[in-house]
Coordinates of C-alpha atoms in Angstrom, one line a residue:
Chain C
M4 CA -55.5 -115.3 -4.8
T5 CA -52.6 -113.8 -6.9
I6 CA -49.0 -114.0 -6.0
R7 CA -49.1 -110.4 -5.1
S8 CA -51.9 -110.6 -2.6
V9 CA -50.2 -113.7 -1.1
L10 CA -47.1 -111.6 -0.7
A11 CA -49.1 -108.7 0.8
V12 CA -50.6 -111.1 3.3
A13 CA -47.2 -112.6 4.1
L14 CA -45.8 -109.1 4.6
L15 CA -48.7 -108.2 6.9
L16 CA -48.2 -111.4 8.9
S17 CA -44.5 -111.0 9.1
Q18 CA -44.6 -107.5 10.6
P19 CA -45.5 -108.6 14.2
L20 CA -42.9 -111.4 14.0
L21 CA -40.3 -108.9 12.8
Q22 CA -41.3 -106.6 15.6
V23 CA -40.8 -109.4 18.1
C24 CA -37.4 -110.3 16.7
D25 CA -36.4 -106.6 16.8
A26 CA -37.9 -106.1 20.3
K27 CA -35.4 -105.2 23.1
T28 CA -35.4 -105.7 26.8
M29 CA -35.5 -102.6 29.0
A30 CA -31.8 -103.0 29.7
E31 CA -31.0 -103.0 26.0
V32 CA -33.1 -99.9 25.4
L33 CA -31.4 -98.1 28.2
A34 CA -27.9 -99.2 27.0
A35 CA -28.7 -97.5 23.7
A36 CA -29.8 -94.2 25.4
K37 CA -27.9 -91.1 24.3
P38 CA -27.1 -88.2 26.8
G39 CA -30.0 -86.3 25.4
D40 CA -32.4 -89.0 26.5
W41 CA -31.8 -88.1 30.1
R42 CA -32.5 -84.9 31.9
S43 CA -31.2 -83.4 35.2
P44 CA -33.9 -82.5 37.6
D45 CA -34.0 -78.7 38.4
P46 CA -32.3 -78.2 41.8
D47 CA -35.0 -75.6 42.6
N48 CA -37.6 -78.3 42.2
T49 CA -35.7 -81.0 44.1
L50 CA -36.0 -81.7 47.8
Y51 CA -33.7 -83.7 50.0
M52 CA -35.5 -85.2 53.0
E53 CA -32.9 -86.5 55.4
L54 CA -33.9 -89.5 57.5
E55 CA -31.7 -91.5 59.9
A56 CA -31.9 -94.3 57.2
G57 CA -30.7 -92.0 54.4
R58 CA -31.6 -89.3 51.9
V59 CA -35.0 -89.3 50.2
I60 CA -35.0 -87.2 47.0
I61 CA -38.3 -85.8 45.8
E62 CA -38.7 -84.1 42.4
L63 CA -41.4 -81.5 42.5
A64 CA -44.0 -81.1 39.7
P65 CA -44.6 -77.3 39.1
Q66 CA -46.2 -78.3 35.8
F67 CA -49.1 -79.7 37.8
A68 CA -49.2 -77.8 41.0
P69 CA -47.2 -74.5 40.6
K70 CA -48.8 -72.8 43.7
H71 CA -48.3 -75.7 46.0
V72 CA -44.7 -76.3 44.8
A73 CA -43.9 -72.6 45.5
N74 CA -45.5 -72.9 48.9
I75 CA -43.6 -76.1 49.8
R76 CA -40.4 -74.4 48.7
A77 CA -41.2 -71.5 51.0
L78 CA -42.1 -73.9 53.9
V79 CA -38.8 -75.8 53.4
R80 CA -36.8 -72.5 53.4
E81 CA -38.6 -71.5 56.7
Q82 CA -37.3 -74.9 57.9
Y83 CA -40.9 -76.0 58.7
F84 CA -40.2 -79.7 58.0
D85 CA -37.0 -79.9 60.1
A86 CA -37.5 -82.3 63.1
Q87 CA -41.0 -83.0 61.8
R88 CA -42.3 -86.6 62.1
I89 CA -43.8 -89.3 60.0
N90 CA -47.1 -89.5 61.8
R91 CA -48.9 -92.1 59.7
S92 CA -48.0 -95.3 57.8
Q93 CA -51.0 -97.3 56.5
D94 CA -50.2 -100.6 54.8
N95 CA -50.7 -100.6 51.1
F96 CA -51.7 -97.0 51.0
V97 CA -49.6 -94.0 52.2
V98 CA -46.8 -92.8 54.5
Q99 CA -47.6 -89.3 55.7
W100 CA -45.5 -86.6 57.5
G101 CA -45.9 -83.1 58.9
D102 CA -47.7 -81.5 61.7
P103 CA -51.5 -81.7 61.7
A104 CA -51.6 -79.3 64.6
F105 CA -49.2 -76.9 62.9
A106 CA -47.5 -75.6 66.1
R107 CA -44.3 -74.3 64.6
P108 CA -43.4 -70.8 65.7
G109 CA -42.1 -68.5 63.1
V110 CA -43.7 -70.4 60.2
R111 CA -46.5 -68.8 58.3
K112 CA -49.4 -71.0 57.4
R113 CA -50.7 -69.9 54.0
A114 CA -53.9 -70.8 52.2
V115 CA -53.2 -72.5 48.8
P116 CA -55.9 -73.2 46.2
A117 CA -56.5 -76.8 45.2
E118 CA -54.6 -77.9 42.1
F119 CA -56.3 -81.2 41.4
T120 CA -56.3 -80.8 37.6
R121 CA -54.9 -78.4 35.0
S122 CA -55.5 -77.6 31.4
A123 CA -54.1 -80.2 29.0
R124 CA -53.2 -77.3 26.6
G125 CA -49.5 -76.7 26.4
L126 CA -48.7 -79.9 28.2
Q127 CA -46.5 -82.3 26.2
F128 CA -48.1 -85.7 26.7
T129 CA -46.7 -89.1 25.8
A130 CA -49.8 -91.2 25.6
L131 CA -50.1 -94.9 26.4
P132 CA -52.1 -97.0 23.9
D133 CA -53.8 -99.2 26.6
P134 CA -57.1 -99.0 28.4
D135 CA -57.0 -97.6 31.9
T136 CA -59.7 -98.3 34.6
Y137 CA -59.8 -94.7 35.8
A138 CA -58.8 -92.2 33.2
P139 CA -59.9 -91.8 29.5
Q140 CA -56.2 -91.6 28.7
T141 CA -53.0 -92.1 30.6
G142 CA -49.4 -91.3 29.8
F143 CA -46.5 -89.2 30.9
A144 CA -46.0 -85.4 31.1
S145 CA -42.7 -83.8 32.2
G146 CA -41.6 -87.1 33.6
F147 CA -44.7 -87.7 35.7
P148 CA -47.5 -90.3 35.2
A149 CA -50.6 -88.4 34.2
G150 CA -54.2 -88.7 32.9
R151 CA -56.2 -86.5 30.6
E152 CA -59.7 -86.2 29.3
S153 CA -60.6 -84.6 26.0
A154 CA -64.2 -83.8 27.1
S155 CA -63.1 -81.4 29.8
G156 CA -59.7 -80.6 28.4
A157 CA -58.2 -81.4 31.8
A158 CA -54.9 -83.2 32.7
W159 CA -53.7 -84.4 36.1
A160 CA -50.9 -86.2 37.7
V161 CA -52.0 -89.7 38.8
H162 CA -51.5 -91.6 42.1
C163 CA -48.8 -94.1 41.2
Y164 CA -46.4 -95.6 43.8
A165 CA -43.9 -93.0 45.0
M166 CA -46.1 -90.0 44.0
V167 CA -46.2 -87.3 46.7
G168 CA -49.4 -85.4 47.6
V169 CA -50.8 -82.8 49.9
G170 CA -53.0 -84.1 52.8
R171 CA -56.2 -82.1 53.2
D172 CA -59.4 -82.0 55.3
E173 CA -62.9 -82.0 54.0
A174 CA -62.7 -78.7 52.0
A175 CA -61.0 -79.0 48.6
D176 CA -58.7 -76.1 49.3
S177 CA -57.8 -77.1 52.9
G178 CA -54.5 -78.7 51.8
D179 CA -51.8 -76.2 52.8
D180 CA -48.7 -78.4 52.4
T181 CA -48.1 -78.7 56.1
E182 CA -48.8 -82.5 55.7
L183 CA -47.5 -84.4 52.8
Y184 CA -47.9 -88.1 51.9
V185 CA -46.3 -90.6 49.5
V186 CA -48.1 -93.5 47.9
S187 CA -46.6 -96.7 49.4
G188 CA -48.8 -99.4 48.0
H189 CA -51.1 -100.2 45.0
A190 CA -52.0 -97.0 43.2
P191 CA -55.0 -95.5 45.0
R192 CA -56.3 -94.0 41.8
Q193 CA -59.7 -93.0 43.3
L194 CA -57.7 -90.1 44.8
D195 CA -56.9 -88.7 41.3
R196 CA -58.6 -85.3 40.8
N197 CA -59.4 -85.2 44.5
I198 CA -56.2 -84.1 46.0
T199 CA -53.1 -82.1 44.8
L200 CA -50.1 -84.2 43.7
V201 CA -46.8 -82.2 44.0
G202 CA -44.1 -84.6 43.0
R203 CA -42.4 -88.0 43.0
V204 CA -39.8 -89.7 45.1
I205 CA -37.0 -90.4 42.6
Q206 CA -34.5 -91.9 45.1
G207 CA -34.7 -93.3 48.6
M208 CA -38.3 -94.6 48.4
E209 CA -37.1 -97.8 50.1
F210 CA -36.5 -95.7 53.3
L211 CA -40.0 -94.5 53.4
S212 CA -41.8 -97.7 52.3
V213 CA -40.5 -99.8 55.2
V214 CA -41.5 -97.4 58.0
P215 CA -43.5 -99.5 60.5
R216 CA -47.3 -99.4 60.0
G217 CA -49.2 -97.5 62.6
P218 CA -51.5 -99.5 64.8
A219 CA -54.4 -97.1 64.9
P220 CA -57.0 -96.8 62.1
M221 CA -55.5 -95.2 59.0
G222 CA -52.0 -96.2 60.1
V223 CA -51.8 -93.4 62.7
Y224 CA -49.2 -94.0 65.4
E225 CA -50.3 -94.1 69.0
K226 CA -47.2 -92.9 70.8
P227 CA -44.6 -90.3 69.9
E228 CA -41.7 -92.9 70.1
Q229 CA -43.3 -94.7 67.2
H230 CA -42.7 -91.7 64.9
T231 CA -39.8 -91.6 62.5
I232 CA -38.0 -88.2 62.7
I233 CA -37.3 -86.1 59.7
K234 CA -33.9 -84.6 60.4
S235 CA -34.3 -81.9 57.7
V236 CA -35.7 -81.1 54.3
R237 CA -33.8 -78.8 52.0
V238 CA -34.2 -77.5 48.4
A239 CA -31.3 -79.0 46.5
A240 CA -30.4 -75.5 45.1
D241 CA -29.7 -74.4 48.7
V242 CA -27.3 -77.3 49.4
P243 CA -23.6 -76.8 48.7
A244 CA -22.7 -78.4 45.4
E245 CA -20.5 -81.1 47.0
Q246 CA -23.4 -82.3 49.2
R247 CA -25.8 -82.7 46.4
T248 CA -26.8 -86.0 44.8
A249 CA -26.3 -85.6 41.1
L250 CA -29.0 -87.6 39.3
E251 CA -30.5 -88.0 35.9
V252 CA -34.0 -89.0 35.1
L253 CA -35.0 -90.6 31.8
R254 CA -37.0 -88.2 29.6
T255 CA -40.5 -89.3 28.8
D256 CA -40.9 -87.3 25.6
T257 CA -38.4 -89.2 23.4
P258 CA -38.5 -92.0 20.9
L259 CA -36.3 -93.9 23.3
F260 CA -38.9 -93.7 26.0
A261 CA -41.5 -95.0 23.6
E262 CA -39.2 -98.0 23.0
L263 CA -38.9 -98.6 26.7
V264 CA -42.7 -98.6 27.1
E265 CA -42.9 -101.1 24.2
A266 CA -40.2 -103.3 25.9
R267 CA -42.3 -103.4 29.0
R268 CA -45.6 -104.0 27.2
N269 CA -44.2 -107.0 25.5
R270 CA -41.4 -108.5 27.5
T271 CA -39.0 -110.4 25.4
D272 CA -37.2 -112.1 28.3
T273 CA -37.8 -115.8 27.7
W274 CA -39.0 -116.1 31.3
Y275 CA -42.3 -114.6 30.1
K276 CA -44.5 -117.3 28.6
V277 CA -47.5 -114.9 27.9
K278 CA -46.7 -111.3 27.0
A279 CA -49.1 -108.9 28.6
G280 CA -49.2 -106.8 25.4
R281 CA -50.4 -103.9 27.5
I282 CA -49.2 -101.8 30.4
D283 CA -50.7 -99.9 33.3
V284 CA -49.3 -96.3 33.6
C285 CA -48.2 -97.2 37.1
N286 CA -46.2 -100.2 35.9
V287 CA -44.0 -98.1 33.5
P288 CA -40.6 -97.7 35.1
L289 CA -39.1 -94.1 35.2
P290 CA -35.4 -94.8 35.4
V291 CA -33.1 -92.7 37.5
R292 CA -29.3 -92.9 37.4
P293 CA -26.3 -91.2 39.0
A294 CA -25.3 -88.3 36.7
P295 CA -22.3 -89.3 34.6
K296 CA -19.1 -87.4 35.6
Chain Q
M5 CA -93.4 -82.4 24.8
T6 CA -96.3 -84.0 26.7
I7 CA -96.6 -84.1 30.5
R8 CA -96.0 -87.8 30.2
S9 CA -92.6 -87.5 28.4
V10 CA -91.5 -84.8 30.8
L11 CA -92.3 -87.1 33.7
A12 CA -90.4 -89.9 31.9
V13 CA -87.4 -87.7 31.5
A14 CA -87.7 -86.5 35.1
L15 CA -87.7 -90.2 36.2
L16 CA -84.7 -91.0 34.1
L17 CA -82.8 -88.0 35.5
S18 CA -83.8 -88.8 39.0
Q19 CA -82.5 -92.3 39.0
P20 CA -78.8 -91.5 39.4
L21 CA -79.6 -89.0 42.1
L22 CA -81.7 -91.5 43.9
Q23 CA -78.9 -94.0 43.7
V24 CA -76.5 -91.4 45.2
C25 CA -78.8 -90.7 48.0
D26 CA -79.2 -94.5 48.7
A27 CA -75.5 -95.2 48.4
K28 CA -73.7 -96.3 51.5
T29 CA -70.1 -96.1 52.7
M30 CA -68.2 -99.3 53.0
A31 CA -68.5 -99.1 56.8
E32 CA -72.3 -98.9 56.5
V33 CA -72.4 -101.8 54.1
L34 CA -70.3 -103.9 56.5
A35 CA -72.4 -102.9 59.5
A36 CA -75.4 -104.4 57.6
A37 CA -73.6 -107.7 56.9
K38 CA -75.3 -110.9 58.2
P39 CA -73.4 -113.9 59.5
G40 CA -73.9 -115.6 56.2
D41 CA -72.0 -112.8 54.4
W42 CA -68.8 -114.0 56.0
R43 CA -67.0 -117.3 55.7
S44 CA -64.4 -119.0 57.8
P45 CA -61.3 -120.0 55.9
D46 CA -60.7 -123.8 55.8
P47 CA -58.0 -124.6 58.4
D48 CA -56.5 -127.1 55.9
N49 CA -56.0 -124.2 53.5
T50 CA -54.7 -121.8 56.0
L51 CA -51.0 -121.3 56.9
Y52 CA -49.5 -119.6 59.9
M53 CA -46.1 -118.2 59.2
E54 CA -44.5 -117.1 62.5
L55 CA -42.0 -114.2 62.3
E56 CA -40.4 -112.5 65.3
A57 CA -42.7 -109.5 64.4
G58 CA -45.9 -111.6 64.6
R59 CA -48.1 -114.2 62.8
V60 CA -48.7 -113.9 59.1
I61 CA -51.8 -115.8 57.9
I62 CA -52.1 -117.0 54.4
E63 CA -55.2 -118.4 52.8
L64 CA -54.4 -120.9 50.1
A65 CA -56.3 -121.1 46.9
P66 CA -56.8 -124.7 45.8
Q67 CA -59.5 -123.5 43.4
F68 CA -56.7 -122.0 41.3
A69 CA -53.7 -124.2 42.1
P70 CA -54.7 -127.5 43.6
K71 CA -51.5 -129.3 43.0
H72 CA -49.3 -126.6 44.3
V73 CA -51.5 -126.1 47.4
A74 CA -51.2 -129.9 48.1
N75 CA -47.4 -129.7 47.7
I76 CA -47.1 -126.7 49.9
R77 CA -49.1 -128.4 52.6
A78 CA -46.8 -131.4 52.3
L79 CA -43.7 -129.2 52.5
V80 CA -45.1 -127.4 55.6
R81 CA -45.8 -130.8 57.2
E82 CA -42.2 -131.9 56.5
Q83 CA -41.3 -128.6 58.3
Y84 CA -39.4 -127.5 55.2
F85 CA -40.1 -123.8 55.9
D86 CA -39.1 -123.8 59.5
A87 CA -36.0 -121.6 60.1
Q88 CA -36.0 -120.6 56.4
R89 CA -35.2 -117.0 55.5
I90 CA -36.7 -114.1 53.6
N91 CA -34.0 -113.8 51.0
R92 CA -35.3 -111.0 48.8
S93 CA -37.3 -107.8 49.3
Q94 CA -37.5 -105.6 46.2
D95 CA -39.2 -102.2 46.7
N96 CA -42.6 -101.9 45.0
F97 CA -42.5 -105.5 43.9
V98 CA -42.2 -108.7 46.0
V99 CA -40.9 -110.1 49.3
Q100 CA -39.6 -113.7 48.7
W101 CA -38.7 -116.6 51.1
G102 CA -37.4 -120.1 50.9
D103 CA -34.2 -121.8 49.9
P104 CA -33.1 -121.4 46.3
A105 CA -30.3 -124.0 47.0
F106 CA -32.8 -126.4 48.6
A107 CA -30.3 -127.9 51.0
R108 CA -32.8 -129.3 53.6
P109 CA -32.2 -132.9 54.6
G110 CA -35.2 -135.1 54.9
V111 CA -37.4 -133.0 52.6
R112 CA -38.4 -134.3 49.3
K113 CA -38.3 -131.9 46.3
R114 CA -41.2 -132.7 44.1
A115 CA -41.9 -131.6 40.5
V116 CA -45.3 -129.8 40.3
P117 CA -46.8 -128.8 36.9
A118 CA -47.5 -125.1 36.3
E119 CA -51.0 -123.9 37.3
F120 CA -51.0 -120.5 35.6
T121 CA -54.7 -120.7 34.5
R122 CA -57.6 -123.0 34.9
S123 CA -60.9 -123.5 33.1
A124 CA -63.5 -120.8 34.0
R125 CA -66.1 -123.5 33.9
G126 CA -67.5 -124.4 37.3
L127 CA -65.9 -121.3 38.9
Q128 CA -68.4 -118.9 40.5
F129 CA -67.2 -115.5 39.4
T130 CA -68.4 -112.1 40.6
A131 CA -67.5 -109.8 37.7
L132 CA -66.5 -106.1 37.9
P133 CA -68.2 -103.8 35.4
D134 CA -65.1 -101.7 34.7
P135 CA -62.3 -101.9 32.1
D136 CA -59.0 -103.4 33.1
T137 CA -55.7 -102.8 31.4
Y138 CA -54.6 -106.5 31.5
A139 CA -57.6 -108.9 31.4
P140 CA -60.7 -109.0 29.3
Q141 CA -62.6 -109.3 32.5
T142 CA -61.8 -109.1 36.2
G143 CA -63.7 -110.0 39.4
F144 CA -63.6 -112.3 42.3
A145 CA -63.8 -116.1 42.6
S146 CA -63.8 -117.9 46.0
G147 CA -62.6 -114.7 47.6
F148 CA -59.6 -114.2 45.4
P149 CA -59.1 -111.4 42.8
A150 CA -59.3 -113.1 39.4
G151 CA -59.4 -112.6 35.6
R152 CA -61.0 -114.5 32.9
E153 CA -61.2 -114.6 29.1
S154 CA -64.2 -115.9 27.1
A155 CA -62.1 -116.7 24.0
S156 CA -59.9 -119.3 25.7
G157 CA -62.4 -120.1 28.5
A158 CA -59.6 -119.6 31.0
A159 CA -59.6 -118.0 34.4
W160 CA -56.7 -117.1 36.7
A161 CA -55.9 -115.5 40.0
V162 CA -54.4 -112.0 39.5
H163 CA -51.3 -110.4 41.1
C164 CA -52.8 -107.9 43.5
Y165 CA -51.1 -106.7 46.7
A166 CA -50.7 -109.5 49.2
M167 CA -51.2 -112.3 46.7
V168 CA -48.7 -115.2 47.2
G169 CA -47.0 -117.0 44.3
V170 CA -44.5 -119.6 43.5
G171 CA -41.0 -118.5 42.4
R172 CA -39.7 -120.3 39.3
D173 CA -36.8 -120.4 36.9
E174 CA -37.0 -120.2 33.2
A175 CA -39.0 -123.3 32.6
A176 CA -42.8 -122.9 33.2
D177 CA -42.9 -126.0 35.4
S178 CA -39.8 -125.2 37.4
G179 CA -41.7 -123.7 40.3
D180 CA -41.7 -126.4 43.0
D181 CA -42.9 -124.3 46.0
T182 CA -39.5 -124.2 47.7
E183 CA -39.5 -120.4 47.1
L184 CA -42.7 -118.4 47.6
Y185 CA -43.2 -114.6 47.2
V186 CA -45.8 -112.1 48.2
V187 CA -46.7 -109.0 46.2
S188 CA -45.6 -106.0 48.3
G189 CA -46.2 -103.1 45.8
H190 CA -48.2 -102.0 42.9
A191 CA -49.9 -105.0 41.2
P192 CA -47.3 -106.5 38.8
R193 CA -50.0 -107.7 36.5
Q194 CA -47.6 -108.7 33.7
L195 CA -46.9 -111.7 35.9
D196 CA -50.5 -113.0 35.5
R197 CA -50.7 -116.2 33.6
N198 CA -46.9 -116.5 33.8
I199 CA -46.5 -117.9 37.3
T200 CA -48.6 -119.9 39.7
L201 CA -50.5 -117.9 42.4
V202 CA -51.3 -120.1 45.5
G203 CA -53.1 -117.8 48.0
R204 CA -53.3 -114.4 49.7
V205 CA -52.0 -113.0 53.0
I206 CA -55.2 -112.3 54.9
Q207 CA -53.6 -111.0 58.1
G208 CA -50.1 -109.8 59.1
M209 CA -49.2 -108.4 55.7
E210 CA -47.7 -105.4 57.6
F211 CA -45.0 -107.6 59.0
L212 CA -43.8 -108.7 55.5
S213 CA -44.2 -105.4 53.8
V214 CA -41.8 -103.5 56.0
V215 CA -38.9 -106.0 55.7
P216 CA -35.8 -103.9 54.7
R217 CA -35.2 -103.9 50.9
G218 CA -32.2 -105.9 49.8
P219 CA -29.4 -103.8 48.4
A220 CA -28.4 -106.2 45.4
P221 CA -30.4 -106.2 42.1
M222 CA -33.9 -107.6 42.5
G223 CA -33.8 -106.9 46.2
V224 CA -31.5 -109.8 47.1
Y225 CA -29.7 -109.5 50.4
E226 CA -25.9 -109.6 50.4
K227 CA -25.2 -111.0 53.8
P228 CA -27.0 -113.7 55.9
E229 CA -27.5 -111.3 58.8
Q230 CA -29.8 -109.2 56.6
H231 CA -32.2 -112.1 56.3
T232 CA -35.4 -112.2 58.3
I233 CA -35.9 -115.6 59.9
I234 CA -39.1 -117.5 59.5
K235 CA -39.5 -119.3 62.9
S236 CA -42.0 -121.8 61.5
V237 CA -44.9 -122.3 59.1
R238 CA -47.8 -124.5 60.1
V239 CA -51.1 -125.6 58.6
A240 CA -53.8 -124.1 60.8
A241 CA -55.5 -127.5 61.0
D242 CA -52.4 -128.9 62.7
V243 CA -52.3 -126.2 65.4
P244 CA -54.1 -126.8 68.7
A245 CA -57.5 -125.0 68.6
E246 CA -56.5 -122.6 71.4
Q247 CA -53.5 -121.4 69.4
R248 CA -55.4 -120.7 66.2
T249 CA -56.4 -117.2 65.1
A250 CA -60.2 -117.4 64.4
L251 CA -60.9 -115.2 61.4
E252 CA -63.7 -114.5 59.0
V253 CA -63.3 -113.3 55.5
L254 CA -66.1 -111.4 53.6
R255 CA -67.7 -113.7 50.9
T256 CA -67.4 -112.3 47.4
D257 CA -70.4 -114.1 46.0
T258 CA -73.2 -112.2 47.8
P259 CA -75.4 -109.2 47.1
L260 CA -73.7 -107.5 50.1
F261 CA -70.3 -107.8 48.4
A262 CA -71.8 -106.3 45.2
E263 CA -72.9 -103.4 47.5
L264 CA -69.5 -103.0 48.9
V265 CA -68.0 -102.8 45.4
E266 CA -70.5 -100.1 44.5
A267 CA -69.6 -98.2 47.7
R268 CA -66.0 -98.2 46.6
R269 CA -66.7 -97.4 43.0
N270 CA -68.6 -94.3 44.0
R271 CA -67.4 -93.1 47.4
T272 CA -70.2 -91.1 49.1
D273 CA -67.8 -89.7 51.8
T274 CA -68.1 -86.0 51.3
W275 CA -64.3 -85.9 51.3
Y276 CA -64.4 -87.1 47.6
K277 CA -65.1 -84.2 45.2
V278 CA -64.9 -86.4 42.1
K279 CA -66.2 -90.0 42.3
A280 CA -64.1 -92.4 40.3
G281 CA -67.2 -94.3 39.2
R282 CA -64.9 -97.2 38.5
I283 CA -62.6 -99.5 40.4
D284 CA -59.5 -101.6 39.7
V285 CA -59.8 -105.2 40.9
C286 CA -56.8 -104.6 43.1
N287 CA -58.4 -101.7 44.8
V288 CA -61.4 -103.7 46.0
P289 CA -60.9 -104.4 49.7
L290 CA -61.4 -108.0 50.9
P291 CA -62.4 -107.4 54.6
V292 CA -61.2 -109.8 57.3
R293 CA -62.4 -109.7 60.9
P294 CA -61.9 -111.7 64.1
A295 CA -64.5 -114.5 64.2
P296 CA -67.4 -113.5 66.5
K297 CA -67.4 -115.5 69.7

């Protein structure tokens, strides 16, 4: 072996070490973020769900479900969700709200086609390098956890914690947005491509996740007094500026986000004795912060 | 193409279809279970944690952490956990209890070595066929979700929802069982092989999972009145027979369990339009029922 090849081997070997020495924690990555690494959610695609416990903020995902998002916005503007109830809380699964009987005068029930998947074409996609149990590839698109498949050319939002979806009956297109749910446990990824996902809770998830579990099968409540009341749901754009919650969400299409993913794939905190070296799409944090003044 | 090869192709094609026709739902699989498909957890390895809201039942896992299980049993018998508090509840992560300051007179603090992994030798293992993001192989051993790696010959319990572990400081062997936690969100699998898992909540998880989230970083509470009090923790074997909760847990080393896994990998409910065809180890249900009289 010549000096040169020894050096080449040494260089090869040193790269992972260098990488580890350079590696940052998530806090260090975020501290280095520039204003352009953050984005402000569109007020037209932001919902405020007011509970007694506090405000739950949902960012809608028109990139994945444009028709359902438009319909939800219309339902909200008809005040359909005001004084509705959380009617179901199943441990390690979902919390669901709305009116299965749909007995709200003056609100128009509209049929909306299923939006389980969309074309991956034209969708910016930050791919994760690690294997996933359910999807050929996972990553992030427009700030939402997503999957895609080259064979079919399809992409879809995936059921991670805090993702919001549209309850439906047997028929694929029976979800009409009058009942919505949020994932409140381990990602039920078998639901991917079977139900329309419309957004993600970006603040206040801790108010929904502690709602008492319903005693009946599937977490359904037995008595009306067990229900949690939804005081109102509003589109942020319709709320006076001074009553809005100004938030920023970390962009998922930047080199900084790729650094954050690396920081979580290989934790450099000395607490960790074995680095996973991999990450599940639903374990990647999607940081949210108050908008700087 | 001869008649024979056409028949051969037809047979090949028909196999998946036949399988689908034969496939059962989980309810159908469980309805066909024989008494021997269930097991009674050992009362010596069962803890009753009494909260105001109800009884939480933990099955300990001496197969994975014999030294910690023995130490926890000793702490319980010294009544260390009685009147302790839930001091941390971090959304989508863990609920933790015990006394970080360890100021309990008459209770001996003992050093216990880390039990992050064990040898896979001698451990019955029902393997799952699907890829996992974190472990070379996943499956079930002695009723607990587990991973294993042929290169190192190691096996370990994995951090699924409801798994119970031992809080620790920086040093690997600093976990002395005076603080325990339960996974209350999406499986934080990066913790696997970094911390000792000692069991699983098999009943009453819904009492722990709704504990209000702490406002401080990591879900720590700011004031003592935010704490949930643990009335007592007892080893089931020490509780009078008439006060015990008689449960059975589905065995994970039987053909019936393999059928259950298949029923969940490929849901035959007509609600599902796309069958996942795969399953994450943390999405496999581990059924528990009242023991038949």
